[in-house]
Coordinates of C-alpha atoms in Angstrom, one line a residue:
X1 CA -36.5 10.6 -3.4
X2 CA -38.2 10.4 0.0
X3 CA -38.8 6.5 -0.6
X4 CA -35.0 6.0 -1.6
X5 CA -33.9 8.2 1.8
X6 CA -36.3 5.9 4.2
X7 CA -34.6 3.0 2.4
X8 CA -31.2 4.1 3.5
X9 CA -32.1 4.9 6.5
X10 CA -33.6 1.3 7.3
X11 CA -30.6 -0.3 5.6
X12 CA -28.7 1.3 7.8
X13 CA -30.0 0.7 11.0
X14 CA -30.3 -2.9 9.8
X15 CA -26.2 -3.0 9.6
X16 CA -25.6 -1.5 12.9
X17 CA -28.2 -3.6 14.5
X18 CA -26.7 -6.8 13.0
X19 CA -23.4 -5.0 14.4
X20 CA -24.6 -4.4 17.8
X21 CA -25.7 -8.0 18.0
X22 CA -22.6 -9.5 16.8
X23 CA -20.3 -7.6 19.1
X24 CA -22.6 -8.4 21.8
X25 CA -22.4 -12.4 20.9
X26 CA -18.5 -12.4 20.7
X27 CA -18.2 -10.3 24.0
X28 CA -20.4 -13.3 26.0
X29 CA -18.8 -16.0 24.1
X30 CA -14.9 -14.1 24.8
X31 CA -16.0 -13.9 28.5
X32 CA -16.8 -18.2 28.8
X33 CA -14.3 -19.0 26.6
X34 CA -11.2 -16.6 27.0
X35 CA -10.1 -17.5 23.7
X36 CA -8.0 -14.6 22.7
X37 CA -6.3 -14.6 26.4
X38 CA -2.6 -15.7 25.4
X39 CA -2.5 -16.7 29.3
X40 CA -5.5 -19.4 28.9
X41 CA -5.4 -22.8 30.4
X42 CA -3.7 -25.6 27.9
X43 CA -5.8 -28.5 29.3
X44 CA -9.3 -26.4 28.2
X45 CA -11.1 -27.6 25.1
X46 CA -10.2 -24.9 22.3
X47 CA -13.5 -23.6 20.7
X48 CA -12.8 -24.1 17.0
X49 CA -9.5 -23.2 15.1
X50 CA -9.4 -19.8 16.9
X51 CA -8.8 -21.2 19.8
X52 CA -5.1 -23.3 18.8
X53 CA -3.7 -20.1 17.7
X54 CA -1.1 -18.9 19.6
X55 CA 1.1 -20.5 23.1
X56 CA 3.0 -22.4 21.3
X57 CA 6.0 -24.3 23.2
X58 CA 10.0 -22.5 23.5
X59 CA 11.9 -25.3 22.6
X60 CA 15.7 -25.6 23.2
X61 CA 18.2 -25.8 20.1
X62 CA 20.0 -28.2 21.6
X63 CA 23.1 -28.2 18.8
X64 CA 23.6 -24.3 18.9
X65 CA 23.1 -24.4 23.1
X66 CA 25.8 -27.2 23.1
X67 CA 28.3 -25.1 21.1
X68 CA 27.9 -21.8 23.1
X69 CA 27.1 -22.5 26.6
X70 CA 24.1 -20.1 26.3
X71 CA 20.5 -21.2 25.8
X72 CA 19.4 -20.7 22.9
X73 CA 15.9 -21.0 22.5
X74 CA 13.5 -21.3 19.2
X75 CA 10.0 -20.1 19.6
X76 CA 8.0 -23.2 17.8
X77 CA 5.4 -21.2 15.7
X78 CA 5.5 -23.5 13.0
X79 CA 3.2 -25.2 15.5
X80 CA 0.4 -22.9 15.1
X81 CA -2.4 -24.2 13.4
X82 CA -2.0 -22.5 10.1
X83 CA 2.1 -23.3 10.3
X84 CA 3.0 -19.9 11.2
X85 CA 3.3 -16.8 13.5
X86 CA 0.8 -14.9 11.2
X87 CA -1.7 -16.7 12.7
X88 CA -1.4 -14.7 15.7
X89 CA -2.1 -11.5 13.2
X90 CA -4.6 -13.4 11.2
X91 CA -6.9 -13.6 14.2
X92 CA -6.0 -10.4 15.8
X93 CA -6.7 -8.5 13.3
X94 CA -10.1 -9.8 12.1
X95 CA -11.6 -9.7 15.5
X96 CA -10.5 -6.1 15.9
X97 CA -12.2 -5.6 12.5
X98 CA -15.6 -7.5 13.6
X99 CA -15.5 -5.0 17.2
X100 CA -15.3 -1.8 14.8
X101 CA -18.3 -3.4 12.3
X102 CA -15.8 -3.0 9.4
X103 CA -16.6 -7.2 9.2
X104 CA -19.7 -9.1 10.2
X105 CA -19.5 -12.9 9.2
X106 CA -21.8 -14.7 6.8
X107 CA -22.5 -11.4 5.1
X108 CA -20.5 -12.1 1.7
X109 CA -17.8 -10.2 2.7
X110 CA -14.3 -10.8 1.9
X111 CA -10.7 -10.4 3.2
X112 CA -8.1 -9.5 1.0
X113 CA -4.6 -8.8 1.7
X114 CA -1.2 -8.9 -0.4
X115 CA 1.6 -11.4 0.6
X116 CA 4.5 -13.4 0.1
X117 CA 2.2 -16.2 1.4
X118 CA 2.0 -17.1 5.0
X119 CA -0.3 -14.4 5.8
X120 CA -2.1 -15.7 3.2
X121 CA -2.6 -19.2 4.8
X122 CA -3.5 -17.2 7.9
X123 CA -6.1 -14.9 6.6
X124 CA -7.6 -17.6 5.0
X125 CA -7.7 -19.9 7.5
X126 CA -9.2 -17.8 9.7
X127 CA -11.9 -16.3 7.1
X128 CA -13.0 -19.5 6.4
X129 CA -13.6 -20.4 10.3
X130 CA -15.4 -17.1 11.1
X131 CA -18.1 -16.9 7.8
X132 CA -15.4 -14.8 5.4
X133 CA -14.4 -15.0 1.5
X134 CA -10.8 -14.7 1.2
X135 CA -8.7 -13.0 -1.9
X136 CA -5.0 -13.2 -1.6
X137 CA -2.5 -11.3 -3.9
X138 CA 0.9 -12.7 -3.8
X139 CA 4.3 -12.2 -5.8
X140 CA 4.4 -15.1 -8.7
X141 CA 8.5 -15.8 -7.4
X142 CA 7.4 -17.6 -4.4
X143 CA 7.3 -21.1 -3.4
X144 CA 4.1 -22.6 -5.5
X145 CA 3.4 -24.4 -2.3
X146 CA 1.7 -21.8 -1.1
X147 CA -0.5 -20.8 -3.4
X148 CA -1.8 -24.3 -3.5
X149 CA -1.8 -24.2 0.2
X150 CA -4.1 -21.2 -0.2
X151 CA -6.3 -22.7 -2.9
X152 CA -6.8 -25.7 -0.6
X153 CA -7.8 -23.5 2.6
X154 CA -10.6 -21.8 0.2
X155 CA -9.3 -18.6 -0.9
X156 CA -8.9 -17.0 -4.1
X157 CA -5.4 -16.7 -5.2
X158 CA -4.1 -14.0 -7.7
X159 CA -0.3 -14.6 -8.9
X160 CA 1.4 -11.3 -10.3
X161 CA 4.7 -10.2 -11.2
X162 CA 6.6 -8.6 -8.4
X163 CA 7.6 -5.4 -8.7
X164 CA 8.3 -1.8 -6.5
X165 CA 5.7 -1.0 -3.8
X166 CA 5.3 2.5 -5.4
X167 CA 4.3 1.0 -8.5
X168 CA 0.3 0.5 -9.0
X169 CA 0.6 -3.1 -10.0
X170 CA 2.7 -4.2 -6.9
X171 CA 1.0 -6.9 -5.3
X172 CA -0.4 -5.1 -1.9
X173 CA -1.9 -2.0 -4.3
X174 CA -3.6 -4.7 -5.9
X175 CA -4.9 -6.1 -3.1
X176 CA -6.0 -2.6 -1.7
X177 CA -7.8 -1.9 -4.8
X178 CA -9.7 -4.8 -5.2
X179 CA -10.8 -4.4 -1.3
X180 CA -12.1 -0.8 -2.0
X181 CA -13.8 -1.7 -5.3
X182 CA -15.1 -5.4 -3.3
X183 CA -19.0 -4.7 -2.4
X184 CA -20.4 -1.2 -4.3
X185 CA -23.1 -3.3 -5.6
X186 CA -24.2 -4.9 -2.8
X187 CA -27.9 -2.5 -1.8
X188 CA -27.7 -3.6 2.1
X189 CA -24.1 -2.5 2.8
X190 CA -23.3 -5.6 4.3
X191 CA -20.8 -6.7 2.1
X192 CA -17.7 -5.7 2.8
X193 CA -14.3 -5.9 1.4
X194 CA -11.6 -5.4 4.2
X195 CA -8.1 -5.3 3.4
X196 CA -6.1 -6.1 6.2
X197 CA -2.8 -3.9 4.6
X198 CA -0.3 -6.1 7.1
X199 CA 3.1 -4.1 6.5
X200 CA 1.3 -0.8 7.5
X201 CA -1.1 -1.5 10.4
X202 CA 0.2 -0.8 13.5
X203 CA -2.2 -3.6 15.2
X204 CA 0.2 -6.3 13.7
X205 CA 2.7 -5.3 15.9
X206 CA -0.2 -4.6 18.7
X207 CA -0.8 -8.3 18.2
X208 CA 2.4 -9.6 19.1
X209 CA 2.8 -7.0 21.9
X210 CA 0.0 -8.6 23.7
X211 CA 0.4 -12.5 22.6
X212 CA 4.1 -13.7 21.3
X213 CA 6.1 -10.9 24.0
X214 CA 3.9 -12.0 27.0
X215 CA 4.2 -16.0 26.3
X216 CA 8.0 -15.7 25.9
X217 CA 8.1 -13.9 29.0
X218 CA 6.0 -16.4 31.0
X219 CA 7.6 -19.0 29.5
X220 CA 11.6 -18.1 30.2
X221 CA 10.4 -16.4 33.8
X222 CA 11.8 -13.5 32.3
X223 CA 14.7 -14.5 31.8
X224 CA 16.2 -13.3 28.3
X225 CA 19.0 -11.7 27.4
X226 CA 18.7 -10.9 23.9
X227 CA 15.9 -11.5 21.2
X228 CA 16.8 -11.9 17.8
X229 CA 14.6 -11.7 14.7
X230 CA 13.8 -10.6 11.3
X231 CA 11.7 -8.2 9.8
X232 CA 9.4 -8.3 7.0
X233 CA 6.1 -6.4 8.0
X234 CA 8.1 -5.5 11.2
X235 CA 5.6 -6.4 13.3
X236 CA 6.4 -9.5 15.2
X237 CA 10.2 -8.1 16.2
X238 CA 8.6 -4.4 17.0
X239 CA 5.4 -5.7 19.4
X240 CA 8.0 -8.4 21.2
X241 CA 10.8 -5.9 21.1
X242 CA 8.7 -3.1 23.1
X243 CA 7.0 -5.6 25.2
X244 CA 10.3 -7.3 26.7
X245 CA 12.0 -3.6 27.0
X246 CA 9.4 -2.4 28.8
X247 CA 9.5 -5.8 31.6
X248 CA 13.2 -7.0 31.3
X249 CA 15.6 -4.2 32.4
X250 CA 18.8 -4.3 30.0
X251 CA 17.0 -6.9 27.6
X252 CA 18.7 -6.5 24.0
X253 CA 16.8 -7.0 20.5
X254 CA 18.7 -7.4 17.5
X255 CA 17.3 -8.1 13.6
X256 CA 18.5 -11.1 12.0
X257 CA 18.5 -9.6 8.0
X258 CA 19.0 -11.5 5.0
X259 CA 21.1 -10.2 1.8
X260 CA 19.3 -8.2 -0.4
X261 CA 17.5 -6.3 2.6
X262 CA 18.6 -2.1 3.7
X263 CA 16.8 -2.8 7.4
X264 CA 20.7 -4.0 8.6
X265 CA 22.5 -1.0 7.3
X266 CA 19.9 1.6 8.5
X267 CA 19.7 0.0 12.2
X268 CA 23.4 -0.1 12.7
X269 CA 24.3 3.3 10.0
X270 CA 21.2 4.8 10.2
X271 CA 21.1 4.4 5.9
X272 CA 18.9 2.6 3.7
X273 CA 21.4 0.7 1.5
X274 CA 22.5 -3.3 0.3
X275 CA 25.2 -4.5 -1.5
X276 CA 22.8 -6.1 -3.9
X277 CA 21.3 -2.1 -4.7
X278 CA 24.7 -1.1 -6.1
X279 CA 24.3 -0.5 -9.9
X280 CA 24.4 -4.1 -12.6
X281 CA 24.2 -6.5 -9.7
X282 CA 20.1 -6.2 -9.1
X283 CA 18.5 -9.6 -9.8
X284 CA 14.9 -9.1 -8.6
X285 CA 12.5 -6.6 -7.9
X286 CA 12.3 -6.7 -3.8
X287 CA 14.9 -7.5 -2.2
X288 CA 17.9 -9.8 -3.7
X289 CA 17.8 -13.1 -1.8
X290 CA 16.7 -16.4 -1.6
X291 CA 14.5 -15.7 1.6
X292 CA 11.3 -15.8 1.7
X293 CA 9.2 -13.6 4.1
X294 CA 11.4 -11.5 5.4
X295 CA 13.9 -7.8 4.0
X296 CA 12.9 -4.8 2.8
X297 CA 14.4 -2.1 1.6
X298 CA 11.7 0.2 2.5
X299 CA 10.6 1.2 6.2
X300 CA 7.0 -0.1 7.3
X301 CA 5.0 1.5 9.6
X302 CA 5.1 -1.7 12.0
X303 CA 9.5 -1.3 11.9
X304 CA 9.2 2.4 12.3
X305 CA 7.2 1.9 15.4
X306 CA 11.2 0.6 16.5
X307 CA 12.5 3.9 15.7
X308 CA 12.3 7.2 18.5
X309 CA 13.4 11.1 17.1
X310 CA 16.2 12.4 19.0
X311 CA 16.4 16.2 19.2
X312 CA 19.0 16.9 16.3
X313 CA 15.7 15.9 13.9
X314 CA 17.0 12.3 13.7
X315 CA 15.7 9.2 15.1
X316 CA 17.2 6.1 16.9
X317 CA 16.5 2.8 17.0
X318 CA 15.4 0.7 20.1
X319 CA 17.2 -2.5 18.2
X320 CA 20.7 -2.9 19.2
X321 CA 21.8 -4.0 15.9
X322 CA 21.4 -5.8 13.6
X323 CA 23.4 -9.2 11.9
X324 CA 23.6 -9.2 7.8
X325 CA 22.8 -12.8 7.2
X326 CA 23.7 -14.4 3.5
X327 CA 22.0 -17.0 1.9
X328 CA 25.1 -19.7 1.8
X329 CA 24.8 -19.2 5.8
X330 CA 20.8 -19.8 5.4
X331 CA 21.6 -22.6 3.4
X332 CA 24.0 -24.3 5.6
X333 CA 22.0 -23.3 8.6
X334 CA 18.9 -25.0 8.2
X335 CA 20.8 -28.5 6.5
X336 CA 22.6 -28.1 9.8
X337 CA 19.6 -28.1 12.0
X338 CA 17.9 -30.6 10.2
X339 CA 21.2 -33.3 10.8
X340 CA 22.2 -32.0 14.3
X341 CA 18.1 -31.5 15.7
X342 CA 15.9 -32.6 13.8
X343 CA 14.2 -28.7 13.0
X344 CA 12.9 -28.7 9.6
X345 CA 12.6 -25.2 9.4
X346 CA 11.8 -22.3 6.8
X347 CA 14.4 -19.8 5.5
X348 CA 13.5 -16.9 8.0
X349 CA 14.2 -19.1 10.8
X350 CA 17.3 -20.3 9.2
X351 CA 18.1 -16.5 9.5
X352 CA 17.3 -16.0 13.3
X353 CA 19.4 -19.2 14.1
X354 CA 22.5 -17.7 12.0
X355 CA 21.9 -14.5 14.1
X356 CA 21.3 -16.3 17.2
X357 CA 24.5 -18.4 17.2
X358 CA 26.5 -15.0 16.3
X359 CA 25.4 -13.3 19.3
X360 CA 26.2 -16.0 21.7
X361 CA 29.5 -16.7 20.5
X362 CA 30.5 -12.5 21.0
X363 CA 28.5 -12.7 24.5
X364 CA 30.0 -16.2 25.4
X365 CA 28.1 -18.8 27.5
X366 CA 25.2 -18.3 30.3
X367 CA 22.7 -16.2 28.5
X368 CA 19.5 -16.7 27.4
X369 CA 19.0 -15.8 23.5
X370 CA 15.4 -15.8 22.3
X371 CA 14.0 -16.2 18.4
X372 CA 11.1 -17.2 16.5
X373 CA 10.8 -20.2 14.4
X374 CA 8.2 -19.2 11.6
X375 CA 7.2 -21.7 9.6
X376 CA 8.3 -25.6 8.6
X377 CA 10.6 -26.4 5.7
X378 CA 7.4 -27.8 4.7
X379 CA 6.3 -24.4 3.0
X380 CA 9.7 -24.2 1.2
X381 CA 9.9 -27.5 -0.6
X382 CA 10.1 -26.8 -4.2
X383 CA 12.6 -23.8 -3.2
X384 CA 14.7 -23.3 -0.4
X385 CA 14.5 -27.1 0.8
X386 CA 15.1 -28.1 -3.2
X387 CA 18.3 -29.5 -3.2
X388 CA 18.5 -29.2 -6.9
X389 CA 17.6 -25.6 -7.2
X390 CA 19.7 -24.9 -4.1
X391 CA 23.4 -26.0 -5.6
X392 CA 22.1 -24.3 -9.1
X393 CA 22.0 -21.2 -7.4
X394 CA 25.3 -22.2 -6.2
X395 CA 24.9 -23.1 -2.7
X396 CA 26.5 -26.0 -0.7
X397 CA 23.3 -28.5 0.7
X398 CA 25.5 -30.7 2.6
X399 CA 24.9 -30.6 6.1
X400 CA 27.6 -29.3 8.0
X401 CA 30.5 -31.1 10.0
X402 CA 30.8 -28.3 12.4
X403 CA 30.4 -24.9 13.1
X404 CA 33.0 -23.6 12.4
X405 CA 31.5 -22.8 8.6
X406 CA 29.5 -20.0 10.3
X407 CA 32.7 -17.9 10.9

């Protein structure tokens, strides 16, 4: 027994030593480099993928700013090396991770996380720069894109059947399970399974609180009226949302929603409730649209961080409402964009830009309207940007003459 106590004991001085000199690498290689700084200089030389995440360009929709006489402007995330914002969180949230020696690369260990998919790409992206296995868990009713996407960035990629969060076999339990099971063998401790657990840790919002709300600041001269944007873990609109209240006095945020999703009704009613929850009109487990990545109709930790108590016991929202966005307005949207700008975007920015161009038509011209461009249409080929799948489901893919369609 003595023998098997010394042999703890060394195994676990080994760890923290391999710890204590890890942290100490990244904190000399941080301080040359700056390569989580969302200020750095664009003409350095990135050091590895790390270093492309994250200033990506506002660009002007010029179509939508035309109509309205205000400026509305699409934050280009798509450009991020992985294709999305969650790079930003991907990155973020590992290196917090490798300063709290829950991760130490080239040890085995492995990331695992559920998702809808981008995240995914992210995580395993990012795993696969820094020394990590990656294990994704993701809802079988999404673009197959992704998963191949995944495959082809190195991670594993488990396909179930979606179903309620509260249910064991909901994709994220999964993926927290097989995270806390990930390792027990392993005799030196080393290998570790971490499961990131996006929709309820708060540093996903922390993330864009210090990157996305800072660059759109610098970037506009902070100058913005009103941000717009959708919510799936709740993190990008809740870090960008406190950020620009706390530096732009009388800056509005708003959440762009899609059908399906409660998150509309509770920010402007205070209730949880859709259309689509009524009884006999439920046609999928999550939420009832053709959207992908963003509505719930449950509150995460990252969107409650959006909500204050008030003293009658109730709470209020820091979001000034919210637009109810349906999927012929999606649709339309992003065929529109495509003919009229040249944006190939996803769904979820299809939503922001629906959201976007009804807040500038009830201001009316000279302001400055800010949202986030997620992904490409790239990641949606086989289902939101399938034409054939599209007018099955009933919706119009024509681009539109004007619009007008948008009520």
């Amino acid at each position: 027994m003595a023998l098997d106590n010394k042999a703890h004991v060394c195994v676990a001085a080994t760890v923290l030593a391999a710890a204590a000199c890890y942290q100490a690498w990244r904190l000399v290689r941080n301080s040359d480099t700056g390569a989580t700084d969302s200020t750095k200089n664009s003409t350095t030389i990135a050091r590895g993928v790390a270093g492309l995440i994250g200033n990506t360009p506002l660009v002007r929709i010029n179509s939508l700013s035309d109509a309205t006489g205000c400026e509305i402007l699409g934050k280009a995330e798509f450009l991020n090396p992985g294709g999305s914002s969650k790079d930003r969180i991907a990155l973020y949230l590992i290196e917090r991770a490798e300063e709290a020696a829950q991760l130490i690369p080239h040890t085995g260990s492995c990331i695992f996380e559920g998702t809808s998919g981008s995240t995914g790409i992210s995580l395993s992206m990012v795993a696969r720069a820094k020394g990590y296995l990656c294990h994704i868990v993701m809802p079988n009713d999404q673009a197959i894109e992704k998963a191949q996407l995944l495959e082809r960035h190195g991670a594993t990629v488990e396909r179930v059947a979606p179903c309620s969060i509260v249910d064991r076999n909901n994709f994220v339990n999964i993926a927290r399970r097989e995270a806390e099971e990930f390792g027990k063998d392993d005799q030196t401790g080393m290998k570790r399974g971490y499961f990131v657990n996006q929709f309820e840790n708060p540093l996903n919002s922390e993330a864009h609180y210090k990157t996305t709300g800072p660059e759109i600041y610098r970037q506009t001269n902070g100058r913005v009226d009103v941000f717009v944007h959708g919510s799936g873990t709740g993190g990008t609109i809740a870090g960008v949302t406190h950020y620009l209240k706390r530096k732009i006095p009388g800056v509005k945020s708003y959440l762009a929603d899609p059908q399906g999703s409660g998150l509309a009704n509770k920010v402007n009613h205070g209730v949880m409730f859709a259309e689509t929850e009524r009884e006999g009109t439920r046609r999928r487990q999550q939420v009832d649209t053709l959207v992908e990545g963003v509505g719930l109709n449950r509150l995460t930790r990252n969107f409650a961080n959006l909500l204050r108590p008030t003293p009658d016991g109730n709470s209020k929202c820091l979001l000034d409402g919210a637009i109810s966005v349906s999927d012929n307005d999606a649709v339309r949207m992003s065929r529109w964009l495509m003919a009229r700008d040249g944006l190939f975007i996803g769904s979820s920015g299809a939503i922001n830009c629906v959201a976007a161009l009804s807040i500038a038509r009830k201001l009316g011209p000279g302001h400055t309207i800010v949202t986030i461009l997620a992904d490409s249409g790239q990641r949606h080929l086989t289902k939101f940007w399938n034409d054939s799948a599209m007018t099955a489901l009933g919706h119009d893919v024509t681009a539109p003459q004007s619009l007008e369609v948008f009520g």
